[in-house]
Amino acid sequence: NSSFICYNGDFWGEDLYYNGQLTKVQMDKNYTQLRQMTNGNSIFTWGNHDDNSSKGLKKDNVIRDREVWDILMNGKTNIIPADGDLFGKFMYFMDDNTSKIRFIILNSSELTYENGSNNNYLNGGIGHFYFSDAQIEWVKKCLVVPHGYGVVVLSHCQIYPTTANSAINSNSPYNGDKLHKVLEDFKANGGDLIACFHGHCHQDLVFDYNGIKHISTTTVCNGNYKDC
């Protein structure tokens, strides 16, 4: 039996993006329904299609990551979120004490929202993927795991560079190489890094990069990629 389900980002496809359905009110309803459907027994990574900022909407009509966090994650007692300025940005970890695995969930779209050239409100992660130094330092703390525990890392966008696999046609996050080196060091020092999972490129792939297994998954969105 599965302890939980992980959604690796990109819930809403381009079909919804470009026909004007993703207002803030509708997004709030969508996420409330998603929380109810999953009965709270799910974990989520934050994808670049998971707010409605790419629609070119004004500030008051954009749902932000912190608002979605309050809908999807509020009240969950089995997660330990990042604190301080990182709180509410979909960075957290959870321990499965049955399998003895720590799941570390990253945010690969960690840029602030800003006014665009047309006075629309954009999440910088829409076109620029980014792991901040603060997030990387937080990951280092998460890698201090209980004795005998393995680690699984989950991120919407891949951590490795695009050039690592010619089959990947996707973005390489800023600081991804720095974060990957932290994981390499953890494993080199005896840590049990089981695998890194990511979405974003909408492909089913498994491969090793610098000794670390990476698993790419598809998404639940039904846009141009027609994953499902």
Short mmCIF file of C-alpha atoms in Angstrom, two decimals:
data_model
loop_
_atom_site.label_atom_id
_atom_site.label_comp_id
_atom_site.label_asym_id
_atom_site.label_seq_id
_atom_site.Cartn_x
_atom_site.Cartn_y
_atom_site.Cartn_z
CA ASN A 1 0.00 0.00 0.00
CA SER A 2 1.19 3.53 -0.79
CA SER A 3 1.69 5.89 2.15
CA PHE A 4 0.97 8.93 -0.01
CA ILE A 5 0.91 10.27 -3.56
CA CYS A 6 3.34 12.89 -4.84
CA TYR A 7 2.32 15.29 -7.60
CA ASN A 8 5.45 16.55 -9.31
CA GLY A 9 4.01 19.82 -10.54
CA ASP A 10 2.10 21.23 -13.54
CA PHE A 11 -1.50 20.56 -12.57
CA TRP A 12 -3.09 22.89 -15.08
CA GLY A 13 -2.41 22.50 -18.81
CA GLU A 14 -2.17 25.02 -21.62
CA ASP A 15 -5.76 24.38 -22.65
CA LEU A 16 -6.87 26.12 -19.48
CA TYR A 17 -4.11 28.72 -19.59
CA TYR A 18 -5.02 30.17 -22.93
CA ASN A 19 -8.80 30.10 -22.90
CA GLY A 20 -9.10 32.50 -19.98
CA GLN A 21 -10.39 30.10 -17.32
CA LEU A 22 -7.57 30.54 -14.83
CA THR A 23 -8.73 33.57 -12.89
CA LYS A 24 -7.69 33.80 -9.26
CA VAL A 25 -11.19 32.81 -8.16
CA GLN A 26 -11.11 29.74 -10.39
CA MET A 27 -7.61 28.80 -9.25
CA ASP A 28 -8.73 28.98 -5.63
CA LYS A 29 -11.62 26.63 -6.45
CA ASN A 30 -9.33 24.28 -8.37
CA TYR A 31 -6.86 23.94 -5.51
CA THR A 32 -9.59 23.57 -2.91
CA GLN A 33 -11.08 20.75 -4.96
CA LEU A 34 -7.63 19.17 -5.42
CA ARG A 35 -7.09 19.20 -1.64
CA GLN A 36 -10.47 17.56 -1.12
CA MET A 37 -9.87 14.94 -3.82
CA THR A 38 -6.52 13.89 -2.38
CA ASN A 39 -7.94 13.79 1.15
CA GLY A 40 -4.81 15.53 2.38
CA ASN A 41 -2.75 12.39 1.80
CA SER A 42 -0.53 13.89 -0.90
CA ILE A 43 2.61 15.96 -1.28
CA PHE A 44 3.16 18.51 -4.00
CA THR A 45 6.07 20.12 -5.78
CA TRP A 46 5.56 23.62 -7.17
CA GLY A 47 5.60 23.72 -10.99
CA ASN A 48 5.82 26.65 -13.35
CA HIS A 49 2.25 25.98 -14.51
CA ASP A 50 0.83 25.96 -11.01
CA ASP A 51 -0.09 29.58 -10.69
CA ASN A 52 -1.83 31.70 -13.32
CA SER A 53 0.80 34.40 -13.69
CA SER A 54 1.76 33.49 -17.26
CA LYS A 55 -1.74 34.47 -18.43
CA GLY A 56 -0.79 38.16 -18.33
CA LEU A 57 -3.15 39.00 -15.47
CA LYS A 58 -2.92 41.97 -13.15
CA LYS A 59 -1.58 41.57 -9.61
CA ASP A 60 -4.94 41.21 -7.86
CA ASN A 61 -5.95 38.34 -10.14
CA VAL A 62 -2.82 36.18 -9.73
CA ILE A 63 -2.77 33.41 -7.15
CA ARG A 64 0.69 33.13 -5.58
CA ASP A 65 2.61 30.17 -4.24
CA ARG A 66 2.01 31.15 -0.60
CA GLU A 67 -1.76 31.30 -1.17
CA VAL A 68 -1.73 27.85 -2.76
CA TRP A 69 0.41 26.57 0.12
CA ASP A 70 -2.29 27.65 2.58
CA ILE A 71 -4.89 25.68 0.60
CA LEU A 72 -2.95 22.49 -0.12
CA MET A 73 -0.57 22.17 2.83
CA ASN A 74 -2.18 23.93 5.78
CA GLY A 75 -2.83 21.54 8.65
CA LYS A 76 -0.59 18.74 7.42
CA THR A 77 1.15 17.29 10.45
CA ASN A 78 3.53 14.93 8.64
CA ILE A 79 5.69 17.61 6.97
CA ILE A 80 8.43 19.91 8.21
CA PRO A 81 8.39 23.12 6.13
CA ALA A 82 11.33 25.43 5.59
CA ASP A 83 11.10 28.40 7.93
CA GLY A 84 11.84 32.10 7.76
CA ASP A 85 11.71 33.68 4.32
CA LEU A 86 11.40 30.24 2.71
CA PHE A 87 8.18 29.31 4.51
CA GLY A 88 5.19 28.74 2.25
CA LYS A 89 7.31 28.37 -0.90
CA PHE A 90 6.80 24.60 -1.25
CA MET A 91 10.07 23.60 0.38
CA TYR A 92 9.61 20.95 3.05
CA PHE A 93 10.51 17.43 4.00
CA MET A 94 8.69 14.45 5.43
CA ASP A 95 9.90 11.23 7.00
CA ASP A 96 8.25 7.90 6.23
CA ASN A 97 9.15 5.96 9.35
CA THR A 98 7.89 2.70 7.86
CA SER A 99 10.20 2.69 4.86
CA LYS A 100 12.82 4.83 6.64
CA ILE A 101 12.99 7.36 3.83
CA ARG A 102 13.22 11.14 4.08
CA PHE A 103 11.50 12.91 1.17
CA ILE A 104 12.91 16.38 0.48
CA ILE A 105 10.71 18.60 -1.68
CA LEU A 106 12.36 21.50 -3.52
CA ASN A 107 11.10 24.59 -5.32
CA SER A 108 12.78 25.05 -8.71
CA SER A 109 10.79 28.22 -9.54
CA GLU A 110 12.01 30.17 -6.55
CA LEU A 111 11.90 33.72 -7.87
CA THR A 112 9.79 36.60 -6.65
CA TYR A 113 6.72 37.91 -8.43
CA GLU A 114 7.15 41.19 -10.26
CA ASN A 115 5.35 43.55 -12.59
CA GLY A 116 5.92 42.68 -16.24
CA SER A 117 6.35 45.05 -19.17
CA ASN A 118 2.57 45.13 -19.72
CA ASN A 119 1.84 45.68 -16.03
CA ASN A 120 0.95 42.01 -15.72
CA TYR A 121 2.12 40.12 -12.64
CA LEU A 122 4.68 37.42 -13.38
CA ASN A 123 6.39 34.71 -11.38
CA GLY A 124 10.04 34.83 -12.43
CA GLY A 125 10.01 31.03 -12.43
CA ILE A 126 7.84 30.97 -15.53
CA GLY A 127 10.87 31.52 -17.73
CA HIS A 128 13.77 31.32 -15.32
CA PHE A 129 14.29 28.37 -13.01
CA TYR A 130 16.26 28.93 -9.87
CA PHE A 131 17.49 27.40 -6.61
CA SER A 132 18.55 30.14 -4.20
CA ASP A 133 21.60 29.86 -1.97
CA ALA A 134 19.20 29.93 0.98
CA GLN A 135 17.33 26.92 -0.37
CA ILE A 136 20.60 25.04 -0.91
CA GLU A 137 21.66 25.73 2.68
CA TRP A 138 18.27 24.45 3.83
CA VAL A 139 18.80 21.26 1.81
CA LYS A 140 22.10 20.68 3.60
CA LYS A 141 20.24 20.73 6.92
CA CYS A 142 17.59 18.34 5.58
CA LEU A 143 20.33 15.87 4.63
CA VAL A 144 21.15 15.36 8.29
CA VAL A 145 18.88 12.31 8.50
CA PRO A 146 18.13 9.78 11.25
CA HIS A 147 20.38 6.73 11.31
CA GLY A 148 19.45 4.17 8.66
CA TYR A 149 17.29 6.53 6.60
CA GLY A 150 17.58 6.95 2.84
CA VAL A 151 16.77 10.15 0.96
CA VAL A 152 14.54 10.85 -2.03
CA VAL A 153 14.63 14.34 -3.55
CA LEU A 154 11.66 15.72 -5.49
CA SER A 155 11.70 18.84 -7.66
CA HIS A 156 9.55 20.06 -10.50
CA CYS A 157 12.49 21.03 -12.71
CA GLN A 158 15.52 18.78 -12.98
CA ILE A 159 18.63 19.53 -10.92
CA TYR A 160 21.18 18.34 -13.50
CA PRO A 161 22.13 20.42 -16.58
CA THR A 162 20.18 19.87 -19.78
CA THR A 163 23.41 18.81 -21.51
CA ALA A 164 23.57 15.76 -19.21
CA ASN A 165 21.00 13.91 -21.32
CA SER A 166 20.30 14.60 -24.99
CA ALA A 167 16.77 13.23 -24.57
CA ILE A 168 15.87 16.10 -22.23
CA ASN A 169 14.49 19.21 -23.89
CA SER A 170 14.01 21.39 -20.86
CA ASN A 171 15.41 24.17 -18.71
CA SER A 172 18.51 23.99 -16.55
CA PRO A 173 17.86 25.80 -13.25
CA TYR A 174 20.30 28.39 -12.03
CA ASN A 175 22.40 26.93 -9.19
CA GLY A 176 21.34 23.41 -10.18
CA ASP A 177 24.97 22.36 -10.49
CA LYS A 178 25.69 23.73 -7.03
CA LEU A 179 22.75 21.84 -5.54
CA HIS A 180 23.71 18.65 -7.37
CA LYS A 181 27.21 18.88 -5.89
CA VAL A 182 25.68 19.01 -2.39
CA LEU A 183 23.84 15.77 -3.15
CA GLU A 184 26.98 14.20 -4.62
CA ASP A 185 28.92 15.08 -1.46
CA PHE A 186 26.17 13.61 0.71
CA LYS A 187 26.37 10.33 -1.16
CA ALA A 188 30.19 10.33 -1.22
CA ASN A 189 30.20 10.68 2.56
CA GLY A 190 28.09 7.55 3.01
CA GLY A 191 24.60 9.00 2.67
CA ASP A 192 21.93 6.83 1.06
CA LEU A 193 20.57 8.98 -1.78
CA ILE A 194 18.00 6.71 -3.42
CA ALA A 195 16.94 8.91 -6.34
CA CYS A 196 15.94 12.36 -7.50
CA PHE A 197 12.51 12.71 -9.14
CA HIS A 198 11.46 15.59 -11.36
CA GLY A 199 8.72 16.58 -13.78
CA HIS A 200 8.72 19.62 -16.09
CA CYS A 201 10.05 17.96 -19.26
CA HIS A 202 6.95 15.72 -19.50
CA GLN A 203 8.93 12.57 -20.26
CA ASP A 204 9.38 9.18 -18.63
CA LEU A 205 13.14 8.74 -18.24
CA VAL A 206 15.58 7.10 -15.85
CA PHE A 207 19.32 7.79 -15.98
CA ASP A 208 22.39 8.40 -13.82
CA TYR A 209 24.28 11.66 -13.64
CA ASN A 210 27.52 11.82 -11.63
CA GLY A 211 26.50 8.73 -9.72
CA ILE A 212 22.98 9.88 -8.83
CA LYS A 213 19.84 8.30 -10.26
CA HIS A 214 17.34 10.74 -11.78
CA ILE A 215 13.78 9.78 -12.65
CA SER A 216 11.67 12.03 -14.86
CA THR A 217 7.89 11.72 -14.65
CA THR A 218 4.97 12.96 -16.71
CA THR A 219 2.24 15.24 -15.42
CA VAL A 220 -1.50 15.29 -14.84
CA CYS A 221 -2.01 18.36 -17.02
CA ASN A 222 -3.65 17.83 -20.40
CA GLY A 223 -2.19 20.66 -22.43
CA ASN A 224 -0.02 20.50 -25.54
CA TYR A 225 2.01 17.60 -24.16
CA LYS A 226 -1.07 15.33 -23.81
CA ASP A 227 0.60 13.35 -21.03
CA CYS A 228 -2.64 11.75 -19.96
#
